[in-house]
Each structure stands twice: as C-alpha cells, then as structure tokens.
C-alpha cells in the first residue's frame, strides 16, 4: 500500500525521530516498522543535505581563516548527521589560474606537482582537525574538467556566451575583474604609484584582450526576484542587504575566458583551444561536480548550502546564481557568509604574510581546542582578532574548568563510589512533599530542557557562537546547582541524604549527557570522551536521544543504574601560558 504524498512528506521528520528514539521499545508497535520502511524510502530526498566550503587556492599553505570556514561546515555537517539527515560535505582546492601558474613557476615546479603538494597540506590539516568531509575535490581532476566543459556548452548553446573584447582592470591576486569605481591609487613597497582594488587592496592591471563574455547583465532582475522571494538565502542579514544594494546598479557582462597565450594553466574553452576558461567559472562549478553533475546531481543539487568568507560574496551571490539560472539549474538553498580573522587588526592573508598556522596551533591547543575557540569566538557578522592568549583563557575557563570540572565532580569516587548513573528520587523535586530542590534548580531544569531547541535554532542560522554561549550558560548553572547543594557535606549514613546525593548526581549527569550530545559537532573528541565516561553508547548520542531527565517526567531513564564508562583521564587539560608557544604570526611563504 502506498501512502498519500501529503502524509508522507509531512511525516518524514516525525518518522525519523521515531526510528531513532531509544526511549521507545522496538517491540512496542511492530506494525509501525512496515509503515516506516515505506515512508523512509519515499522521503529519502527530503532529508538530503549538501554543505560546501570554498575550494582554496593552492598558491600557499592553509592558514587559520581557511580552517575556520571548514570547521563551520564540518559543524553543520555533523549536526545534520545527528539529526538523521543524509549529509554530503565537500571541500577541496582551487588549482587553476594565473596566480597558481605564477606561484608554481616561482617555486620552479611543474604546475600539477606544485598543486598536489599544497593540496595535500590542506588535506592533512583537515584530517588532523577531525574534519569529516565526504568529498575532497581538486579542480585538476578529470571529473571536474568534464563538468566544467559540459556547463560551458550548456551556456554557449543557450546563447549566453558570446565572443567579445574585454578592456578593463584585473586583479590577479583576487582573479577578479573590476570597474573603474572599484579601483584606487596606492604606492607599492618601492614607492611606485600603482592601482589597487579598493575592496581587497590588491594590485590591479589594465587588461585588453579578445575573449568570451557571459551575458550577466541579462540576469539582474531575476537575481533581485530570487533574493526578494528568499530573504534567508544569504545569511546573516547584513550580507543579504549588501547584495541587494549591489544589484541596484547595472551589471556589466562578465569576461569568462582568458587568452591561452597569457593563461595556460586551466581548462580550454570547448572548441577553441586559444582560450582558457575563467578560473572563477571553473572553480564555482566544483559544487556541481561533487553533486554528480552533469548526469546524476538531482538528489544533492536541490539541497546545496554554501559557506563562504565575505571576500568572495560577489562571486557566490551574483555570478554563481546567474550562471545557474542561465544553465537552468536550481539555486543554492543558503549562502552562509562569515567575516574574517585578523591578526594585529589586519585581515589574515597569505599576501600580507600575517597568517597564523592552524596546524601548529592545533598541536598546541589540541584540535578540539582550536575548533572550540574558532566557533565560540568567531562571529559571522564581524571580524575577530586572533591572539594565543585569548585561546588559552577561553579554553581553560570553559573546557578545562567549567565542563571538565563538572564531569570530574560528578564522577569522582568520593561522591560516586559505586561508579554508576545513580537513581533519581522524584520527591526531591516536589516541593509539596518536602523536596530539597530550590527555585534556581527549577530554572536550571527548564534551561537545560529547552537547550536543544535553542542550539538547533542557532546551528541552523550558522550562529554557532550563540549556541555555545547558551551551552556554556547551562554548564555554569549546573555547576551552581552542585555548588549550592554541596553534596560532599551530606551524611551518607542517613538514607534521605543518600537519596538526595544520588539525585544531585543523576541530574548533573543528565545535564552532562545533554551537553556532550550537543557538543559533538563542535568538539568531537571531547564529547566522545565525556559520553563514554557517562556510559552513553554511540547509538544513544543522536538528536532524537536528547530527552533530558525523563525520570522527572515520570518516564524511564535507560541510564539509571548503569555502570559509568572507564575513566580515561581529564576531559581537557589546563593549558599553562609558559607552555604555549608564543609564535608570532607566520611570515614564511610556503612554496
Ligand atoms: O577565494 N578569515 O580561495 P582562497 C576567515 N579559490 N576566513 C578566511 C580568511 C580570513 N582571514 N582568509 C581566507 C578563493 N578565508 C577561491 C574560492 S570557491 C568556488 C573559490 C577563507 O584560498 C574564507 O572562506 O583565497 C574565504 O572566502 C576563503 O578562505 C578564500 O580562500
């Protein structure tokens, strides 16, 4: 029997939760399984989620800003997996273009060898930082070349590309064309007058050549319609407004190729070996390549979400949607934009030489430590300045002292000699029956109960720092709860005191279970350690298992009476400032 489509679509989320909920016995309603099997099959596409990062230029090694974009995407990917989505997460490297061609030549290496070396450094960093990408794309791969050639041919066949003559400013560092109003005067290091991009500060040059042009100007009103109809398409709001503002002006057609004589390192224009496809068109198509374009992309291409830094907003919010509209493909669901990490007040960038080496920092502060810092301190709407001191202070306060201290207290043999998840006594939380809980304790229970919904809302809008603020506030409240009732002062020969002690520990462990589960997308290793110590099995760590303190609602708690997991040491070791390598931002160029 098939179920009506309406019922199927509306029920997907609920059914999924049902499947994952460890509080429901699998034997309680055998008839359900048949129905679930049908529904799961039918709602497969609805639960697909596809998250991407920018693909990074390989002209130099990765820095902290690159890791930041990737950690945000990884967090959203892990969160969606916990919610039971079928999530795809791609990152990788952008390997064509003049900038790479020049960097390889300067390093005296053949271009592909050079690209492979640097691409491996990015990959190594991501692997060292628990990044669970499902696809690592390099634009020099054959599958990508095929996707780009196909995409070009579609635009060409629709008459959206024509042969023309481009004359104007070009920045090789940004691989970007600029209008005269986007260019200003500056001096280079030798005092020579030069022209620079007002936005990036990078040098621009006058370029005059025959190439292919894309009819970008034809898409202005469609882009405006898309944005007005989808006010959440670009987040946060300030960047959405910025794009609307840009679209108030005319859009010139865009040059989408370079003469082969100037740019050899790239994909040739189909049927015209004298021209190389513009590196941004080539690069943007990577999102389609990973989705399976041109033959097999439907499942993922309807569920695409891009994470980008604000420096490349124009390419993702104007050029990319215009290309997609031209090719007759759906537009991305969301473009999440984040601001920049600065060092000494200046944007951290390879060309300024003020980059912080993320691999080295993740060795000093641990990979989870760096992930936590970047996501807790990074605010998408505004730039943030990096210092080692800030990292040390934050991690010691929130991971070592607050979260680690709480776990330590509740699992220490002095308070928990049996090393179990002790029993909850419902009367302790019933005032009319002489319960010992006080008003602040009820506030804490309410806060922790609503925490998953709060965190979900912030994860969904990429305000991860707000999710972490909310979790930290709850951890503080739980520490306050333990401190207030000072269980170490109770008389354990008195059965009432023993019951109250067990209840205090039970409630605190329940809080820790919720924090550990919610923190998995942020600090996977610490969460795993925490949940394992509590005896929470891997199958009990999904979003559907976030049923806080079921005993307080008169339900069974599967953990009550269960042995704790073995003690594998402190959750997060305090960092000592003398041990933290106070390296200056890295001035070395890597190639
Ligand atoms: O633009 N703070 O590559 P790219 C935060 N290949 N994030 C930063 C950052 C900083 N200081 N510096 C860089 C390119 N990023 C193109 C992208 S996508 C189809 C092609 C991050 O190596 C941020 O995400 O210059 C920024 O947008 C990206 O790295 C630029 O990396």
Coordinates of C-alpha atoms and ligand atoms in Angstrom, one line a residue:
X1 CA 0.0 0.0 0.0
X2 CA 1.3 3.5 -0.8
X3 CA 0.5 6.4 1.4
X4 CA -0.7 9.7 0.1
X5 CA 2.1 12.0 -0.8
X6 CA 1.0 14.8 1.5
X7 CA 1.0 12.4 4.5
X8 CA 4.4 11.1 3.5
X9 CA 6.1 14.5 3.3
X10 CA 4.7 15.9 6.5
X11 CA 5.6 12.8 8.4
X12 CA 9.3 12.4 7.4
X13 CA 10.8 14.2 10.4
X14 CA 8.5 12.6 12.9
X15 CA 9.1 9.2 11.5
X16 CA 12.8 9.6 11.6
X17 CA 12.7 10.7 15.2
X18 CA 10.6 7.7 16.0
X19 CA 13.1 5.4 14.4
X20 CA 16.0 6.9 16.4
X21 CA 14.3 7.4 19.7
X22 CA 16.0 5.0 22.2
X23 CA 13.2 5.6 24.6
X24 CA 10.7 3.7 22.5
X25 CA 10.9 0.0 22.7
X26 CA 11.3 -1.5 19.2
X27 CA 8.8 -4.2 20.1
X28 CA 6.1 -1.9 21.3
X29 CA 4.4 -1.4 17.9
X30 CA 5.6 -3.9 15.3
X31 CA 3.1 -2.6 12.8
X32 CA 5.0 0.7 12.7
X33 CA 8.0 -0.8 11.1
X34 CA 6.3 -1.7 7.9
X35 CA 4.9 1.8 7.6
X36 CA 8.3 3.3 8.4
X37 CA 10.0 1.3 5.7
X38 CA 7.7 2.8 3.1
X39 CA 8.0 6.3 4.4
X40 CA 11.7 6.3 4.7
X41 CA 12.1 5.2 1.2
X42 CA 9.7 7.9 -0.1
X43 CA 11.2 10.8 1.9
X44 CA 14.8 10.0 1.1
X45 CA 15.3 13.1 -0.9
X46 CA 13.7 15.4 1.6
X47 CA 16.4 14.5 4.1
X48 CA 19.4 15.2 1.9
X49 CA 21.7 18.0 2.9
X50 CA 24.7 19.2 1.0
X51 CA 27.2 21.6 2.6
X52 CA 30.2 23.1 0.9
X53 CA 33.2 25.2 1.7
X54 CA 35.1 27.4 -0.8
X55 CA 37.8 25.5 -2.5
X56 CA 41.1 27.1 -1.5
X57 CA 43.8 28.4 -3.8
X58 CA 47.0 26.4 -3.6
X59 CA 49.4 29.3 -4.1
X60 CA 50.3 28.9 -0.4
X61 CA 49.7 26.7 2.6
X62 CA 46.5 26.8 4.6
X63 CA 46.0 29.4 7.4
X64 CA 43.6 29.8 10.2
X65 CA 40.9 31.6 8.1
X66 CA 40.7 28.5 5.8
X67 CA 40.3 26.2 8.8
X68 CA 37.6 28.4 10.1
X69 CA 35.4 28.0 7.0
X70 CA 35.9 24.3 7.1
X71 CA 35.2 23.9 10.8
X72 CA 31.9 25.8 10.4
X73 CA 30.9 23.5 7.5
X74 CA 32.0 20.4 9.4
X75 CA 29.9 21.5 12.4
X76 CA 26.8 21.9 10.3
X77 CA 27.5 18.5 8.6
X78 CA 27.9 16.7 11.9
X79 CA 24.8 18.4 13.3
X80 CA 22.7 17.3 10.3
X81 CA 24.0 13.7 10.6
X82 CA 23.0 13.7 14.3
X83 CA 19.5 14.8 13.1
X84 CA 19.4 11.8 10.8
X85 CA 20.0 13.7 7.5
X86 CA 21.8 12.1 4.6
X87 CA 24.6 14.8 4.6
X88 CA 27.2 15.4 2.0
X89 CA 30.1 17.7 2.8
X90 CA 32.7 18.8 0.3
X91 CA 35.8 20.9 0.5
X92 CA 39.0 20.9 -1.6
X93 CA 41.4 23.0 -3.6
X94 CA 41.2 25.5 -6.5
X95 CA 44.2 24.8 -8.7
X96 CA 43.9 26.7 -12.0
X97 CA 44.5 30.3 -12.9
X98 CA 47.2 32.8 -13.3
X99 CA 48.0 33.1 -9.7
X100 CA 48.8 29.4 -9.4
X101 CA 50.6 29.4 -12.7
X102 CA 52.9 32.1 -11.4
X103 CA 53.3 30.5 -7.9
X104 CA 54.4 27.2 -9.5
X105 CA 56.8 29.0 -11.8
X106 CA 58.3 30.9 -8.9
X107 CA 58.7 27.6 -7.0
X108 CA 60.4 26.1 -10.0
X109 CA 58.0 23.3 -10.1
X110 CA 55.7 21.8 -12.7
X111 CA 52.2 23.1 -12.1
X112 CA 50.5 19.8 -11.2
X113 CA 53.2 18.7 -8.9
X114 CA 53.1 22.0 -7.1
X115 CA 49.3 21.9 -6.8
X116 CA 49.4 18.3 -5.5
X117 CA 51.9 19.2 -2.8
X118 CA 49.9 22.1 -1.5
X119 CA 46.6 20.4 -1.8
X120 CA 48.0 17.6 0.4
X121 CA 48.8 20.2 3.1
X122 CA 45.2 21.3 3.2
X123 CA 44.0 17.8 3.4
X124 CA 46.5 16.9 6.1
X125 CA 45.3 19.9 8.2
X126 CA 41.6 18.9 7.8
X127 CA 42.4 15.3 8.6
X128 CA 44.2 16.4 11.8
X129 CA 41.3 18.5 12.9
X130 CA 38.6 15.8 12.7
X131 CA 37.0 17.3 9.6
X132 CA 34.6 14.7 8.2
X133 CA 34.4 15.8 4.6
X134 CA 32.8 13.2 2.4
X135 CA 34.3 14.6 -0.8
X136 CA 37.6 16.4 -1.4
X137 CA 37.7 18.0 -4.8
X138 CA 40.6 19.3 -6.8
X139 CA 39.8 21.3 -9.9
X140 CA 42.6 19.5 -11.8
X141 CA 40.6 16.2 -11.6
X142 CA 39.1 14.7 -14.8
X143 CA 35.6 14.5 -13.4
X144 CA 35.7 18.3 -12.8
X145 CA 37.0 19.1 -16.3
X146 CA 34.1 17.2 -17.7
X147 CA 31.6 19.0 -15.6
X148 CA 33.0 22.4 -16.5
X149 CA 33.1 21.6 -20.2
X150 CA 29.5 20.4 -20.1
X151 CA 28.4 23.5 -18.1
X152 CA 30.1 25.8 -20.6
X153 CA 28.5 24.1 -23.5
X154 CA 25.0 24.5 -21.9
X155 CA 25.5 28.2 -21.5
X156 CA 27.0 28.5 -25.0
X157 CA 24.1 26.6 -26.6
X158 CA 21.6 28.9 -24.9
X159 CA 23.3 31.9 -26.4
X160 CA 24.5 33.2 -23.1
X161 CA 28.2 33.4 -24.0
X162 CA 29.4 35.4 -26.9
X163 CA 32.8 36.4 -28.3
X164 CA 33.8 39.9 -27.3
X165 CA 36.6 42.2 -26.3
X166 CA 37.3 42.9 -22.7
X167 CA 39.1 46.1 -21.7
X168 CA 39.4 47.0 -18.1
X169 CA 41.1 46.3 -14.7
X170 CA 42.1 42.9 -13.5
X171 CA 43.5 41.7 -10.1
X172 CA 45.5 38.5 -10.4
X173 CA 45.5 38.1 -6.6
X174 CA 41.7 38.1 -6.5
X175 CA 41.3 36.7 -10.0
X176 CA 38.7 39.4 -10.4
X177 CA 37.6 42.0 -13.0
X178 CA 36.9 45.5 -11.6
X179 CA 35.1 48.5 -12.8
X180 CA 36.9 51.9 -12.6
X181 CA 34.9 52.9 -9.5
X182 CA 36.3 49.8 -7.7
X183 CA 39.9 50.9 -8.3
X184 CA 42.0 53.4 -6.4
X185 CA 45.6 54.8 -6.2
X186 CA 48.3 53.4 -3.9
X187 CA 52.1 53.1 -3.7
X188 CA 53.9 49.8 -3.8
X189 CA 56.8 48.9 -1.4
X190 CA 59.3 50.6 -3.7
X191 CA 57.3 53.9 -3.7
X192 CA 56.0 53.4 -7.2
X193 CA 52.4 54.5 -7.9
X194 CA 50.1 51.6 -8.6
X195 CA 46.4 51.0 -9.0
X196 CA 44.7 48.7 -6.4
X197 CA 41.3 47.1 -5.8
X198 CA 39.5 49.3 -3.2
X199 CA 38.0 46.2 -1.7
X200 CA 41.0 43.8 -1.3
X201 CA 43.9 46.3 -1.6
X202 CA 45.5 44.0 -4.2
X203 CA 47.3 45.4 -7.2
X204 CA 45.3 45.6 -10.4
X205 CA 46.5 45.8 -14.0
X206 CA 44.9 47.1 -17.2
X207 CA 43.9 44.2 -19.5
X208 CA 42.8 44.4 -23.1
X209 CA 42.0 41.2 -24.9
X210 CA 39.6 39.2 -27.0
X211 CA 37.7 36.7 -25.0
X212 CA 34.3 35.2 -24.3
X213 CA 31.7 37.2 -22.4
X214 CA 28.8 35.9 -20.3
X215 CA 25.5 37.9 -20.5
X216 CA 25.5 38.7 -16.8
X217 CA 23.6 42.0 -17.5
X218 CA 20.5 39.9 -18.5
X219 CA 20.2 38.4 -15.0
X220 CA 19.8 41.4 -12.8
X221 CA 16.1 41.4 -12.4
X222 CA 16.0 37.6 -11.9
X223 CA 18.6 37.8 -9.2
X224 CA 16.6 40.5 -7.5
X225 CA 13.4 38.4 -7.7
X226 CA 15.2 35.4 -6.2
X227 CA 16.5 37.4 -3.3
X228 CA 13.3 39.2 -2.6
X229 CA 11.5 35.9 -2.6
X230 CA 14.1 34.3 -0.4
X231 CA 15.1 36.6 2.3
X232 CA 17.0 33.8 4.1
X233 CA 19.0 32.8 1.0
X234 CA 22.0 34.9 2.2
X235 CA 22.8 34.9 5.9
X236 CA 23.5 36.8 8.1
X237 CA 21.1 39.6 7.1
X238 CA 23.8 42.3 6.7
X239 CA 25.3 40.4 3.7
X240 CA 21.9 39.8 2.2
X241 CA 21.3 43.6 2.3
X242 CA 24.8 44.2 0.8
X243 CA 24.0 42.0 -2.2
X244 CA 20.6 43.7 -2.7
X245 CA 22.5 47.0 -2.7
X246 CA 25.0 45.8 -5.4
X247 CA 22.1 44.8 -7.5
X248 CA 20.7 48.3 -7.5
X249 CA 23.3 49.1 -10.1
X250 CA 23.7 47.8 -13.7
X251 CA 25.6 44.6 -14.0
X252 CA 28.2 44.6 -16.8
X253 CA 28.6 41.4 -18.9
X254 CA 31.4 39.3 -17.5
X255 CA 34.6 38.1 -19.2
X256 CA 34.7 34.3 -18.8
X257 CA 37.9 33.4 -20.6
X258 CA 41.5 34.4 -21.0
X259 CA 43.8 34.1 -24.0
X260 CA 45.7 30.9 -23.9
X261 CA 48.9 32.8 -24.6
X262 CA 48.6 34.5 -21.1
X263 CA 46.9 31.7 -19.2
X264 CA 47.9 28.1 -20.0
X265 CA 47.0 26.6 -16.6
X266 CA 43.3 26.0 -16.9
X267 CA 40.6 24.3 -18.8
X268 CA 40.4 25.2 -22.5
X269 CA 37.2 26.6 -23.9
X270 CA 35.4 23.7 -25.7
X271 CA 36.2 24.0 -29.5
X272 CA 38.5 27.0 -29.0
X273 CA 42.0 25.9 -27.8
X274 CA 43.1 29.6 -28.0
X275 CA 41.1 30.5 -24.9
X276 CA 41.1 29.2 -21.3
X277 CA 38.0 29.3 -19.1
X278 CA 38.0 32.0 -16.4
X279 CA 39.2 30.5 -13.1
X280 CA 36.1 31.6 -11.2
X281 CA 33.7 29.9 -13.6
X282 CA 35.8 26.8 -13.4
X283 CA 36.0 27.0 -9.6
X284 CA 32.3 27.6 -8.9
X285 CA 31.3 24.5 -10.9
X286 CA 33.2 22.4 -8.3
X287 CA 29.9 22.4 -6.3
X288 CA 28.1 20.7 -9.2
X289 CA 30.9 18.3 -9.9
X290 CA 30.7 16.9 -6.4
X291 CA 26.9 16.7 -6.6
X292 CA 27.4 14.4 -9.6
X293 CA 26.8 16.9 -12.5
X294 CA 26.0 16.5 -15.4
X295 CA 24.4 13.1 -15.1
X296 CA 23.5 12.5 -11.5
X297 CA 23.1 15.6 -9.5
X298 CA 19.4 15.9 -8.7
X299 CA 19.4 14.5 -5.2
X300 CA 22.1 16.8 -4.0
X301 CA 21.7 19.9 -6.1
X302 CA 18.4 20.7 -4.6
X303 CA 19.9 20.7 -1.1
X304 CA 23.0 22.8 -1.5
X305 CA 24.3 25.2 1.2
X306 CA 27.5 27.2 0.7
X307 CA 29.8 28.5 3.4
X308 CA 31.9 31.4 2.1
X309 CA 34.0 34.2 3.5
X310 CA 32.7 37.8 2.9
X311 CA 35.6 38.4 0.4
X312 CA 34.0 36.1 -2.1
X313 CA 30.4 37.0 -1.7
X314 CA 30.1 38.7 -5.1
X315 CA 31.2 35.5 -6.8
X316 CA 28.7 33.3 -4.9
X317 CA 25.8 35.7 -4.6
X318 CA 25.8 37.2 -8.1
X319 CA 28.0 35.4 -10.6
X320 CA 27.1 31.8 -9.4
X321 CA 23.3 32.2 -9.3
X322 CA 23.4 34.0 -12.7
X323 CA 25.4 31.1 -14.2
X324 CA 23.0 28.6 -12.6
X325 CA 19.9 30.5 -13.8
X326 CA 21.5 30.5 -17.3
X327 CA 22.1 26.8 -17.2
X328 CA 18.5 26.2 -15.9
X329 CA 19.6 24.7 -12.6
X330 CA 18.2 25.3 -9.1
X331 CA 19.9 28.0 -7.0
X332 CA 21.6 27.1 -3.7
X333 CA 19.4 27.0 -0.6
X334 CA 21.6 29.2 1.5
X335 CA 24.8 31.1 1.2
X336 CA 26.2 31.4 4.7
X337 CA 28.7 34.2 4.9
X338 CA 31.3 34.8 7.6
X339 CA 33.6 37.6 8.4
X340 CA 37.4 37.5 8.7
X341 CA 40.0 36.6 11.3
X342 CA 42.5 39.4 11.7
X343 CA 46.0 39.4 13.2
X344 CA 47.1 42.7 14.7
X345 CA 43.9 44.2 13.3
X346 CA 44.7 43.3 9.7
X347 CA 42.9 40.6 7.7
X348 CA 44.9 37.4 7.9
X349 CA 46.0 36.7 4.4
X350 CA 48.8 35.0 2.6
X351 CA 49.7 38.1 0.7
X352 CA 50.1 40.2 3.8
X353 CA 52.2 37.5 5.5
X354 CA 50.4 37.8 8.8
X355 CA 48.9 34.3 8.9
X356 CA 48.5 32.0 11.9
X357 CA 49.5 28.4 11.2
X358 CA 46.5 26.3 12.1
X359 CA 48.3 23.0 12.2
X360 CA 50.8 24.3 14.7
X361 CA 48.1 25.8 16.8
X362 CA 46.0 22.7 16.8
X363 CA 49.0 20.8 18.1
X364 CA 49.5 23.3 20.9
X365 CA 45.8 23.8 21.8
X366 CA 44.6 20.4 20.6
X367 CA 42.3 20.0 17.5
X368 CA 39.2 20.2 19.6
X369 CA 40.6 23.2 21.5
X370 CA 41.1 25.1 18.2
X371 CA 37.7 24.0 16.9
X372 CA 36.0 25.2 20.1
X373 CA 37.9 28.6 20.0
X374 CA 37.1 29.3 16.4
X375 CA 33.4 28.5 16.7
X376 CA 32.9 30.1 20.1
X377 CA 34.8 33.3 19.3
X378 CA 34.1 33.7 15.6
X379 CA 31.1 35.9 14.9
X380 CA 29.9 35.7 11.3
X381 CA 28.7 39.4 11.2
X382 CA 32.0 41.0 12.2
X383 CA 35.8 40.4 12.1
X384 CA 37.6 39.0 15.0
X385 CA 41.2 39.4 16.1
X386 CA 43.2 36.3 16.9
X387 CA 45.7 36.0 19.8
X388 CA 47.1 32.9 21.5
X389 CA 46.2 34.5 24.9
X390 CA 42.5 34.6 24.0
X391 CA 42.6 30.9 23.1
X392 CA 44.3 29.9 26.3
X393 CA 42.0 31.9 28.5
X394 CA 38.8 30.7 26.8
X395 CA 39.8 27.0 26.8
X396 CA 40.9 27.0 30.4
X397 CA 37.8 28.7 31.6
X398 CA 35.2 26.8 29.6
X399 CA 36.6 23.4 28.7
X400 CA 39.0 22.6 31.5
X401 CA 37.4 24.3 34.5
X402 CA 33.7 24.6 33.8
X403 CA 32.9 21.5 31.7
X404 CA 35.8 19.3 32.8
X405 CA 35.3 20.3 36.5
X406 CA 31.7 19.4 36.4
X407 CA 32.4 15.9 35.0
X408 CA 35.2 15.4 37.5
X409 CA 33.0 16.3 40.4
X410 CA 30.1 14.0 39.4
X411 CA 32.2 11.0 38.6
X412 CA 34.8 11.3 41.4
X413 CA 34.9 8.2 43.6
X414 CA 34.4 10.3 46.7
X415 CA 30.9 11.3 45.6
X416 CA 30.2 8.4 43.3
X417 CA 31.9 5.4 44.9
X418 CA 29.7 2.8 43.1
X419 CA 30.7 4.5 39.7
X420 CA 27.1 4.3 38.4
X421 CA 24.5 6.6 37.0
X422 CA 22.6 6.8 40.3
X423 CA 18.8 6.9 40.8
X424 CA 16.7 9.9 40.6
X425 CA 14.2 10.5 43.5
X426 CA 11.2 12.3 42.2
X427 CA 10.1 13.5 45.6
X428 CA 13.3 15.6 45.9
X429 CA 11.9 17.8 43.2
X430 CA 8.4 18.0 44.6
X431 CA 8.2 21.0 46.9
X432 CA 4.9 19.9 48.4
X433 CA 6.5 16.7 49.5
X434 CA 9.4 18.3 51.3
X435 CA 11.7 18.2 48.3
X436 CA 15.0 19.9 48.7
X437 CA 15.2 21.5 45.3
X438 CA 15.1 25.3 45.3
X439 CA 13.8 27.8 42.7
X440 CA 17.2 28.1 40.9
X441 CA 17.2 24.4 40.4
X442 CA 13.9 24.5 38.6
X443 CA 15.2 27.3 36.4
X444 CA 18.2 25.2 35.6
X445 CA 16.0 22.2 34.6
X446 CA 13.9 24.5 32.4
X447 CA 17.0 25.9 30.7
X448 CA 18.6 22.5 30.0
X449 CA 15.2 21.1 28.8
X450 CA 14.9 23.9 26.2
X451 CA 18.6 23.9 25.3
X452 CA 18.4 21.5 22.3
X453 CA 15.8 23.7 20.6
X454 CA 17.9 26.8 21.3
X455 CA 21.0 25.2 19.9
X456 CA 19.2 23.9 16.9
X457 CA 18.0 27.3 16.1
X458 CA 21.5 28.8 16.3
X459 CA 23.1 26.0 14.4
X460 CA 20.5 26.4 11.6
X461 CA 21.4 30.1 11.2
X462 CA 25.1 29.5 11.5
X463 CA 25.3 31.4 14.7
X464 CA 27.3 28.7 16.3
X465 CA 28.8 31.1 18.8
X466 CA 25.3 31.7 20.2
X467 CA 24.7 28.0 20.6
X468 CA 28.0 27.8 22.5
X469 CA 27.0 30.8 24.7
X470 CA 23.8 29.0 25.6
X471 CA 25.5 25.7 26.4
X472 CA 28.2 27.5 28.5
X473 CA 25.5 29.3 30.4
X474 CA 23.8 26.0 31.2
X475 CA 27.1 24.4 32.3
X476 CA 27.6 27.3 34.7
X477 CA 24.1 26.7 36.0
X478 CA 24.7 23.0 36.6
X479 CA 28.0 23.9 38.4
X480 CA 26.0 26.3 40.5
X481 CA 23.5 23.6 41.3
X482 CA 26.2 21.2 42.6
X483 CA 27.9 24.0 44.5
X484 CA 24.7 25.2 46.1
X485 CA 23.8 21.8 47.5
X486 CA 27.3 20.8 48.4
X487 CA 26.7 17.1 48.2
X488 CA 30.1 16.4 49.8
X489 CA 28.6 17.7 53.1
X490 CA 25.7 15.2 53.1
X491 CA 25.6 12.5 55.7
X492 CA 25.7 9.2 53.8
X493 CA 24.5 7.1 56.7
X494 CA 21.2 9.0 56.5
X495 CA 19.1 7.4 53.8
X496 CA 17.3 10.6 52.9
X497 CA 20.7 12.3 52.4
X498 CA 21.9 9.4 50.3
X499 CA 18.8 9.7 48.1
X500 CA 19.4 13.4 47.7
X501 CA 23.0 12.9 46.8
X502 CA 22.0 10.3 44.2
X503 CA 19.5 12.7 42.8
X504 CA 22.0 15.6 42.6
X505 CA 24.5 13.3 40.7
X506 CA 21.7 11.9 38.5
X507 CA 20.5 15.4 37.5
X508 CA 24.1 16.6 36.9
X509 CA 25.0 13.6 34.7
X510 CA 21.8 14.1 32.8
X511 CA 22.9 17.7 32.1
X512 CA 26.3 16.5 31.1
X513 CA 24.8 14.0 28.7
X514 CA 22.8 16.8 27.0
X515 CA 25.9 19.0 26.8
X516 CA 28.1 16.1 25.5
X517 CA 25.5 15.3 22.8
X518 CA 25.0 18.9 21.7
X519 CA 28.8 19.5 21.6
X520 CA 29.6 16.6 19.2
X521 CA 29.6 18.8 16.1
X522 CA 32.0 21.2 17.8
X523 CA 34.4 19.1 19.9
X524 CA 34.0 15.5 18.7
X525 CA 36.9 14.0 20.7
X526 CA 35.9 15.7 24.0
X527 CA 32.3 14.8 23.5
X528 CA 33.2 11.2 22.8
X529 CA 35.3 11.1 26.0
X530 CA 32.6 12.7 28.0
X531 CA 29.7 10.5 26.8
X532 CA 31.8 7.3 27.0
X533 CA 32.6 8.2 30.6
X534 CA 28.9 8.5 31.3
X535 CA 28.3 5.1 29.7
X536 CA 26.3 6.6 26.9
X537 CA 26.5 4.2 23.9
X538 CA 27.1 5.5 20.3
X539 CA 23.6 4.6 19.4
X540 CA 22.3 6.8 22.2
X541 CA 24.0 10.0 21.0
X542 CA 21.7 11.3 18.3
X543 CA 19.5 14.4 18.4
X544 CA 16.5 12.1 19.0
X545 CA 18.1 10.9 22.2
X546 CA 18.1 14.4 23.7
X547 CA 15.3 13.6 26.1
X548 CA 16.5 15.4 29.2
X549 CA 15.8 14.0 32.7
X550 CA 12.9 11.6 31.7
X551 CA 12.5 10.5 35.3
X552 CA 11.3 14.0 36.2
X553 CA 8.5 13.5 33.7
X554 CA 7.6 10.1 35.2
X555 CA 9.3 8.2 32.3
X556 CA 12.0 5.5 32.5
X557 CA 15.6 6.6 32.1
X558 CA 17.7 4.0 30.3
X559 CA 20.9 5.2 32.0
X560 CA 19.7 4.9 35.6
X561 CA 21.6 2.2 37.5
X562 CA 24.0 1.7 34.6
X563 CA 27.8 1.5 35.3
X564 CA 29.8 4.5 34.2
X565 CA 32.4 4.0 31.5
X566 CA 36.0 3.7 32.4
X567 CA 37.9 6.8 33.5
X568 CA 40.2 7.8 30.7
X569 CA 41.7 10.9 32.4
X570 CA 40.9 14.6 32.5
X571 CA 38.4 15.8 29.9
X572 CA 40.6 18.8 28.8
X573 CA 44.0 19.5 30.4
X574 CA 44.5 23.1 31.6
X575 CA 47.0 25.0 29.4
X576 CA 49.9 26.8 31.0
X577 CA 50.9 30.0 29.4
X578 CA 54.6 29.2 29.7
X579 CA 53.9 26.1 27.7
X580 CA 52.1 27.8 24.9
X581 CA 54.4 28.6 22.1
X582 CA 54.1 32.3 21.6
X583 CA 55.0 32.3 18.0
X584 CA 54.4 35.5 16.0
X585 CA 52.1 35.2 13.1
X586 CA 53.9 33.2 10.4
X587 CA 55.8 35.4 7.9
X588 CA 57.1 32.4 5.9
X589 CA 55.8 31.9 2.4
X590 CA 55.3 28.2 2.0
X591 CA 56.1 27.4 -1.5
Ligands
LIG1 O1 39.0 32.7 -2.8 N1 39.3 34.9 7.9 O2 40.3 30.9 -2.3 P1 41.1 31.4 -1.1 C1 38.3 34.0 7.6 N2 39.7 29.8 -4.5 N3 38.3 33.2 6.5 C2 39.2 33.4 5.6 C3 40.3 34.3 5.8 C4 40.3 35.0 7.0 N4 41.3 35.9 7.3 N5 41.1 34.2 4.7 C5 40.5 33.2 3.9 C6 39.4 31.6 -3.0 N6 39.4 32.7 4.4 C7 38.8 30.8 -4.2 C8 37.4 30.3 -3.7 S1 35.2 28.9 -4.2 C9 34.4 28.3 -5.6 C10 36.7 29.5 -4.8 C11 38.5 31.7 3.9 O3 42.2 30.4 -0.9 C12 37.2 32.3 3.5 O4 36.2 31.3 3.4 O5 41.6 32.8 -1.2 C13 37.5 32.9 2.2 O6 36.3 33.1 1.4 C14 38.3 31.8 1.6 O7 39.1 31.3 2.7 C15 39.2 32.3 0.4 O8 40.1 31.3 0.2

